[in-house]
Amino acid sequence: MLFRMIGLDIATEKSGQPLRQMFVTQSRTLARRVRSYCMQLRQTEVNEVGAVAGDTMAGLSLLEMDESAEEEGALPEKFSELEDAHFPLFLNYDQLCRLLEADFDLHFNPSTLLGSLSLPSKGEIANTRQPLVSFDYFESTIWPHFDERVKKGLHAALVYSEFMGIIKGSEASLGKQRRYLDRDSYENQSNRTHSGDETERTRIYTLFEAYQKQRPPSSYDIADRVHALMEALQTQGFKGRHIDFLYVDEAQDNLIVDAALLRSLCHNPHGLFFAGDTAQTISVGSAFRFSELKAFLYRLERDDPNVKRGSRRAIDPKFFQLSTNYRSHSGIVNVAAFIVRLLDQYFPHSIDSLTPEVSLVDVSAHKPVFFSGREDRSDFVRLISDSTSGKVELGAHQVRDETAAKRLQADIGRVAVVLTLYESKGMEFDDVLLYDFFTDSTATATDWRAILHSQHEDRMFDERKHSILQSELKSFYVGLTRARERVWIWDRSRKGQDMEMLLVTSLLATAYETTQTVPQLGGELSSSALSSLANHFSSTSTEWTKQAQQYFSKGLFGEAAFCFKKAGQDWWASVALAYGDRQVASRLPEKHPRCLPAFSEVAQNFVRLAQLAENSDDSKNARLLFLNAAECFVAILDHPSAAGAFSKAHKFTEAAYHYRRAGMFDEAIDVINAQKVDSKVAAAIKYAAKFVYTRRRDVQSLQYVIFNLFYHE
């Protein structure tokens, strides 16, 4: 897609007819990296030499890791204000929605705190919907209050994905008055739900009804947002110029209804491109199907007014699959393809039916390795210990299931990055160790045995009876496919022995018997079956830093701090911990006794870290940290501290506004006089200051406002 963008950009530049090309992805940091890469390619193409704008700072940059960070002046306030100079444009889906919302006077604030708007107007306060019911908010705040009897055996990610992807975000929801499926419509969507069980569909919809009642009245979720924008487009019309070419990356992370919104931005039937990772559509919690996207775009094309009028013929969407896996070798790709085949065989409507992936690198020796029935803790400690020093060293590339994570850390301490399978979605590592995956599985040994009997003895497989295996196979697939090089599967029980036997007899995995001595992955592996895997399992400082950046951008701040610490980046580890503390504080209900103190502590910590950055002449990171501190102060209505931090962050309009909120008119006027402040905000502050100074009979200050400031105008 990038080469197409660059080629079109160069061609149209020469012709003097610039195109509006837009690249949209889910991650803001990814959008920045893609833009930087595109600019470098563009310069290479036209034989230009020079630094890429915004890429001159040495060392690590918060702007490249912080998903919430906005680049100063990169975008206008509204979509209709975009000019040709902004293109080609690289942004994430949230930024695109914000541009569109500004044109329609829609206000969405993801924060859980009502005082969190930095610069609100009266109308904005009244019309703002908040907070965002993200999965994180759903799992921590709403899910625990659901009836235990109803949610028993259901995963929070699966339920949330059904709410967003099917009940509220499917094509059928667009035709509903309340913009979500009623119970009958949802329960009759057979072959579409993750569970594949009618009883579970009934339970999921019961939970959805509870969700609608328990969520805050003014809250919104990702489906509410797109439905609001679609309604605004239909009632008020499109504002601004359409996009000529629209490229959508990470399409699997969008709702199907998002495709309708995105298509409305681009009227060029040849200008729409959707790219995604099929591996991530297979993960538990994903409700996306490329086959549905293709069918939906097909129907949208036939509903196009130009097609209906006969002005042009319908352009059918084309599907192109990249079946070569460049990330992992054949030892991992082959076993992953086998799991996909099982899903397609036993749960045929749960995933896209695609050509099996093949690896560019054929390394048959690097197959996943099972260690089953290992109840002795010392065996596991030996597995992850260095063969020479005996030091426990697990490396930076571990993927864990949720239940075992805390137990693992309790057993061996904080010696590794420990991720749940859901957290690892979209990430990749050299090495993956799945710990107690089968032990903690909600599927029984009988469920797993049913697959073995079906494959080896041709017995009938009961899809309804063993429906839990649909999500379990998907989870297993995710764990396996996070690895580039090696996968180890350690289980204390023998619960997964039938899956182990199936994979070993299919020559897709190897296994250590309980009578065999456990190797030490930190050093040379003595087993002939494993001798070519690796000489060392520990990560270098550079690898730790790279992994820390990835965790940081994913919002996994505890893991990022751990990796920064291992890399010897102590200041960055403290920054990651501060972000993590803010994340914890934001999850607290507004009336929780720890909420305001927590935000106050986080704000002070951000100020301390920003000052350290200032002392090291790291002004860009310092400004962003001061901005974080200011927003935390706003959340607890500490306007004086917020104003000071905004000023340090060079956000002078916000600084003046919060000085005014604090009643500190002298400081507010000083900021207006010395810095560039929004004219409307400045006028409002000066107007209020005149009344305050008149009431105080402060003639000197009044004269200063009237003569000096108005003179500058």
Tab-separated table of C-alpha atoms in Angstrom, residues 33 69 94 98 125 135 170 173 189 201 223 246 278 351 371 382 401 478 580 606 622 626 645 674 707 712:
chain	number	residue	atom	x	y	z
A	33	ARG	CA	6.176	5.069	12.209
A	69	ALA	CA	0.228	11.849	22.701
A	94	ASP	CA	-9.530	7.694	16.831
A	98	ARG	CA	-12.273	13.263	16.314
A	125	ILE	CA	-19.773	20.000	29.018
A	135	PHE	CA	-12.605	-3.502	27.091
A	170	SER	CA	-22.575	-5.843	12.751
A	173	SER	CA	-27.317	-3.271	13.556
A	189	GLN	CA	-27.632	-15.451	14.069
A	201	ARG	CA	-26.088	-16.964	22.952
A	223	ALA	CA	-20.100	1.086	18.457
A	246	LEU	CA	-8.152	5.519	1.517
A	278	THR	CA	-5.776	-13.044	9.556
A	351	ILE	CA	-13.071	-18.208	11.137
A	371	PHE	CA	6.740	-30.575	29.058
A	382	ARG	CA	15.749	-25.500	36.152
A	401	ASP	CA	-2.661	-17.382	30.314
A	478	VAL	CA	-2.630	-17.137	19.529
A	580	GLY	CA	0.988	2.467	34.864
A	606	PHE	CA	5.054	13.224	36.300
A	622	ALA	CA	9.791	16.944	29.433
A	626	PHE	CA	4.379	18.149	32.071
A	645	ALA	CA	2.166	22.377	34.296
A	674	ALA	CA	3.600	36.976	26.776
A	707	PHE	CA	-4.276	49.798	27.969
A	712	HIS	CA	-1.199	44.661	21.721
